């Protein structure tokens, strides 16, 4: 379990000082949910180290029940916990098309959300699967953009999740004569890449 601490005071500054003093932490060592209620400033706080320990214990427990001995590394940056797992059974951890990995990530995010009642960002990867997949995806998108630039025909991409759509828009923004637009409704939302004269 992750301990959630609650502080309240007249102002944000007083509330924050009380929190940092009582928990004996620095500002960058905590995650907070802050709001005002009945003319009081309220902070719900968790220590990042507690979140890291929970994630490590949780994943160790799940993977051992799967019969997998996984090494788990966690790096926190900008309030995002990047979790990398390494084992001799990476294929099982990843699953077909990354489905097991995606399920594990959803499970841990939901468990954390239920426990602390605010959003904690966790990105889970096994044997750099997502990182490699993203590199291949970027290379494919660049190839498609080059096709569009030479043919000047627009290309409609297959439906994809919001993260990949953002990635397509971001990659395309680096090209002068290319624009992108998303169409459709989830889960069938897709991107069109087109050439534009400027």
JSON list of N, CA and C in Angstrom, two decimals, residues 26-60:
[
{"chain": "A", "resi": 26, "resn": "UNK", "atom": "N", "xyz": [11.92, 16.98, -0.20]},
{"chain": "A", "resi": 26, "resn": "UNK", "atom": "CA", "xyz": [12.01, 18.12, -1.12]},
{"chain": "A", "resi": 26, "resn": "UNK", "atom": "C", "xyz": [10.82, 18.06, -2.07]},
{"chain": "A", "resi": 27, "resn": "UNK", "atom": "N", "xyz": [10.55, 19.19, -2.71]},
{"chain": "A", "resi": 27, "resn": "UNK", "atom": "CA", "xyz": [9.42, 19.31, -3.63]},
{"chain": "A", "resi": 27, "resn": "UNK", "atom": "C", "xyz": [9.46, 18.26, -4.74]},
{"chain": "A", "resi": 28, "resn": "UNK", "atom": "N", "xyz": [10.67, 17.95, -5.23]},
{"chain": "A", "resi": 28, "resn": "UNK", "atom": "CA", "xyz": [10.78, 17.01, -6.35]},
{"chain": "A", "resi": 28, "resn": "UNK", "atom": "C", "xyz": [10.71, 15.55, -5.91]},
{"chain": "A", "resi": 29, "resn": "UNK", "atom": "N", "xyz": [10.44, 15.31, -4.63]},
{"chain": "A", "resi": 29, "resn": "UNK", "atom": "CA", "xyz": [10.36, 13.93, -4.12]},
{"chain": "A", "resi": 29, "resn": "UNK", "atom": "C", "xyz": [8.91, 13.50, -3.86]},
{"chain": "A", "resi": 30, "resn": "UNK", "atom": "N", "xyz": [7.96, 14.36, -4.26]},
{"chain": "A", "resi": 30, "resn": "UNK", "atom": "CA", "xyz": [6.55, 14.04, -3.99]},
{"chain": "A", "resi": 30, "resn": "UNK", "atom": "C", "xyz": [5.69, 14.25, -5.23]},
{"chain": "A", "resi": 31, "resn": "UNK", "atom": "N", "xyz": [4.53, 13.59, -5.22]},
{"chain": "A", "resi": 31, "resn": "UNK", "atom": "CA", "xyz": [3.47, 13.81, -6.21]},
{"chain": "A", "resi": 31, "resn": "UNK", "atom": "C", "xyz": [2.28, 14.35, -5.44]},
{"chain": "A", "resi": 32, "resn": "UNK", "atom": "N", "xyz": [1.58, 15.31, -6.03]},
{"chain": "A", "resi": 32, "resn": "UNK", "atom": "CA", "xyz": [0.47, 15.94, -5.28]},
{"chain": "A", "resi": 32, "resn": "UNK", "atom": "C", "xyz": [-0.80, 16.06, -6.11]},
{"chain": "A", "resi": 33, "resn": "UNK", "atom": "N", "xyz": [-1.89, 16.07, -5.39]},
{"chain": "A", "resi": 33, "resn": "UNK", "atom": "CA", "xyz": [-3.18, 16.48, -5.95]},
{"chain": "A", "resi": 33, "resn": "UNK", "atom": "C", "xyz": [-3.60, 17.66, -5.09]},
{"chain": "A", "resi": 34, "resn": "UNK", "atom": "N", "xyz": [-3.82, 18.80, -5.71]},
{"chain": "A", "resi": 34, "resn": "UNK", "atom": "CA", "xyz": [-4.08, 20.02, -4.95]},
{"chain": "A", "resi": 34, "resn": "UNK", "atom": "C", "xyz": [-5.42, 20.63, -5.35]},
{"chain": "A", "resi": 35, "resn": "UNK", "atom": "N", "xyz": [-6.15, 21.12, -4.34]},
{"chain": "A", "resi": 35, "resn": "UNK", "atom": "CA", "xyz": [-7.45, 21.75, -4.62]},
{"chain": "A", "resi": 35, "resn": "UNK", "atom": "C", "xyz": [-7.85, 22.61, -3.43]},
{"chain": "A", "resi": 36, "resn": "UNK", "atom": "N", "xyz": [-8.87, 23.43, -3.65]},
{"chain": "A", "resi": 36, "resn": "UNK", "atom": "CA", "xyz": [-9.41, 24.27, -2.58]},
{"chain": "A", "resi": 36, "resn": "UNK", "atom": "C", "xyz": [-10.79, 23.78, -2.21]},
{"chain": "A", "resi": 37, "resn": "UNK", "atom": "N", "xyz": [-11.08, 23.82, -0.90]},
{"chain": "A", "resi": 37, "resn": "UNK", "atom": "CA", "xyz": [-12.37, 23.36, -0.41]},
{"chain": "A", "resi": 37, "resn": "UNK", "atom": "C", "xyz": [-12.69, 24.12, 0.88]},
{"chain": "A", "resi": 38, "resn": "UNK", "atom": "N", "xyz": [-13.87, 24.69, 0.95]},
{"chain": "A", "resi": 38, "resn": "UNK", "atom": "CA", "xyz": [-14.29, 25.44, 2.15]},
{"chain": "A", "resi": 38, "resn": "UNK", "atom": "C", "xyz": [-13.24, 26.46, 2.59]},
{"chain": "A", "resi": 39, "resn": "UNK", "atom": "N", "xyz": [-12.75, 27.25, 1.64]},
{"chain": "A", "resi": 39, "resn": "UNK", "atom": "CA", "xyz": [-11.74, 28.30, 1.91]},
{"chain": "A", "resi": 39, "resn": "UNK", "atom": "C", "xyz": [-10.43, 27.77, 2.48]},
{"chain": "A", "resi": 40, "resn": "UNK", "atom": "N", "xyz": [-10.14, 26.53, 2.22]},
{"chain": "A", "resi": 40, "resn": "UNK", "atom": "CA", "xyz": [-8.85, 25.97, 2.65]},
{"chain": "A", "resi": 40, "resn": "UNK", "atom": "C", "xyz": [-8.15, 25.38, 1.44]},
{"chain": "A", "resi": 41, "resn": "UNK", "atom": "N", "xyz": [-6.83, 25.43, 1.50]},
{"chain": "A", "resi": 41, "resn": "UNK", "atom": "CA", "xyz": [-6.02, 24.82, 0.44]},
{"chain": "A", "resi": 41, "resn": "UNK", "atom": "C", "xyz": [-5.65, 23.42, 0.90]},
{"chain": "A", "resi": 42, "resn": "UNK", "atom": "N", "xyz": [-5.89, 22.43, 0.05]},
{"chain": "A", "resi": 42, "resn": "UNK", "atom": "CA", "xyz": [-5.67, 21.03, 0.44]},
{"chain": "A", "resi": 42, "resn": "UNK", "atom": "C", "xyz": [-4.69, 20.36, -0.52]},
{"chain": "A", "resi": 43, "resn": "UNK", "atom": "N", "xyz": [-3.77, 19.60, 0.04]},
{"chain": "A", "resi": 43, "resn": "UNK", "atom": "CA", "xyz": [-2.82, 18.82, -0.75]},
{"chain": "A", "resi": 43, "resn": "UNK", "atom": "C", "xyz": [-2.88, 17.37, -0.33]},
{"chain": "A", "resi": 44, "resn": "UNK", "atom": "N", "xyz": [-3.12, 16.49, -1.29]},
{"chain": "A", "resi": 44, "resn": "UNK", "atom": "CA", "xyz": [-2.96, 15.06, -1.04]},
{"chain": "A", "resi": 44, "resn": "UNK", "atom": "C", "xyz": [-1.61, 14.69, -1.64]},
{"chain": "A", "resi": 45, "resn": "UNK", "atom": "N", "xyz": [-0.80, 13.99, -0.87]},
{"chain": "A", "resi": 45, "resn": "UNK", "atom": "CA", "xyz": [0.60, 13.80, -1.24]},
{"chain": "A", "resi": 45, "resn": "UNK", "atom": "C", "xyz": [1.03, 12.34, -1.11]},
{"chain": "A", "resi": 46, "resn": "UNK", "atom": "N", "xyz": [1.82, 11.89, -2.10]},
{"chain": "A", "resi": 46, "resn": "UNK", "atom": "CA", "xyz": [2.50, 10.60, -1.98]},
{"chain": "A", "resi": 46, "resn": "UNK", "atom": "C", "xyz": [3.97, 10.82, -2.27]},
{"chain": "A", "resi": 47, "resn": "UNK", "atom": "N", "xyz": [4.79, 10.03, -1.62]},
{"chain": "A", "resi": 47, "resn": "UNK", "atom": "CA", "xyz": [6.24, 10.12, -1.86]},
{"chain": "A", "resi": 47, "resn": "UNK", "atom": "C", "xyz": [6.57, 9.28, -3.10]},
{"chain": "A", "resi": 48, "resn": "UNK", "atom": "N", "xyz": [7.40, 9.84, -3.97]},
{"chain": "A", "resi": 48, "resn": "UNK", "atom": "CA", "xyz": [7.79, 9.12, -5.19]},
{"chain": "A", "resi": 48, "resn": "UNK", "atom": "C", "xyz": [8.47, 7.79, -4.87]},
{"chain": "A", "resi": 49, "resn": "UNK", "atom": "N", "xyz": [9.27, 7.78, -3.81]},
{"chain": "A", "resi": 49, "resn": "UNK", "atom": "CA", "xyz": [9.98, 6.55, -3.44]},
{"chain": "A", "resi": 49, "resn": "UNK", "atom": "C", "xyz": [8.97, 5.45, -3.07]},
{"chain": "A", "resi": 50, "resn": "UNK", "atom": "N", "xyz": [7.86, 5.82, -2.44]},
{"chain": "A", "resi": 50, "resn": "UNK", "atom": "CA", "xyz": [6.82, 4.84, -2.10]},
{"chain": "A", "resi": 50, "resn": "UNK", "atom": "C", "xyz": [6.17, 4.27, -3.36]},
{"chain": "A", "resi": 51, "resn": "UNK", "atom": "N", "xyz": [5.96, 5.16, -4.36]},
{"chain": "A", "resi": 51, "resn": "UNK", "atom": "CA", "xyz": [5.37, 4.71, -5.63]},
{"chain": "A", "resi": 51, "resn": "UNK", "atom": "C", "xyz": [6.33, 3.74, -6.32]},
{"chain": "A", "resi": 52, "resn": "UNK", "atom": "N", "xyz": [7.60, 4.10, -6.37]},
{"chain": "A", "resi": 52, "resn": "UNK", "atom": "CA", "xyz": [8.61, 3.23, -7.00]},
{"chain": "A", "resi": 52, "resn": "UNK", "atom": "C", "xyz": [8.65, 1.86, -6.33]},
{"chain": "A", "resi": 53, "resn": "UNK", "atom": "N", "xyz": [8.68, 1.86, -5.00]},
{"chain": "A", "resi": 53, "resn": "UNK", "atom": "CA", "xyz": [8.73, 0.59, -4.25]},
{"chain": "A", "resi": 53, "resn": "UNK", "atom": "C", "xyz": [7.49, -0.25, -4.51]},
{"chain": "A", "resi": 54, "resn": "UNK", "atom": "N", "xyz": [6.33, 0.42, -4.56]},
{"chain": "A", "resi": 54, "resn": "UNK", "atom": "CA", "xyz": [5.08, -0.31, -4.81]},
{"chain": "A", "resi": 54, "resn": "UNK", "atom": "C", "xyz": [5.11, -0.94, -6.21]},
{"chain": "A", "resi": 55, "resn": "UNK", "atom": "N", "xyz": [5.50, -0.15, -7.22]},
{"chain": "A", "resi": 55, "resn": "UNK", "atom": "CA", "xyz": [5.54, -0.67, -8.60]},
{"chain": "A", "resi": 55, "resn": "UNK", "atom": "C", "xyz": [6.47, -1.89, -8.68]},
{"chain": "A", "resi": 56, "resn": "UNK", "atom": "N", "xyz": [7.65, -1.76, -8.08]},
{"chain": "A", "resi": 56, "resn": "UNK", "atom": "CA", "xyz": [8.63, -2.86, -8.12]},
{"chain": "A", "resi": 56, "resn": "UNK", "atom": "C", "xyz": [8.07, -4.11, -7.44]},
{"chain": "A", "resi": 57, "resn": "UNK", "atom": "N", "xyz": [7.49, -3.94, -6.24]},
{"chain": "A", "resi": 57, "resn": "UNK", "atom": "CA", "xyz": [6.92, -5.10, -5.51]},
{"chain": "A", "resi": 57, "resn": "UNK", "atom": "C", "xyz": [5.75, -5.71, -6.28]},
{"chain": "A", "resi": 58, "resn": "UNK", "atom": "N", "xyz": [4.89, -4.86, -6.82]},
{"chain": "A", "resi": 58, "resn": "UNK", "atom": "CA", "xyz": [3.69, -5.31, -7.54]},
{"chain": "A", "resi": 58, "resn": "UNK", "atom": "C", "xyz": [4.09, -6.14, -8.75]},
{"chain": "A", "resi": 59, "resn": "UNK", "atom": "N", "xyz": [5.02, -5.61, -9.56]},
{"chain": "A", "resi": 59, "resn": "UNK", "atom": "CA", "xyz": [5.44, -6.32, -10.77]},
{"chain": "A", "resi": 59, "resn": "UNK", "atom": "C", "xyz": [6.24, -7.59, -10.44]},
{"chain": "A", "resi": 60, "resn": "UNK", "atom": "N", "xyz": [7.04, -7.53, -9.39]},
{"chain": "A", "resi": 60, "resn": "UNK", "atom": "CA", "xyz": [7.79, -8.72, -8.97]},
{"chain": "A", "resi": 60, "resn": "UNK", "atom": "C", "xyz": [6.82, -9.83, -8.57]}
]
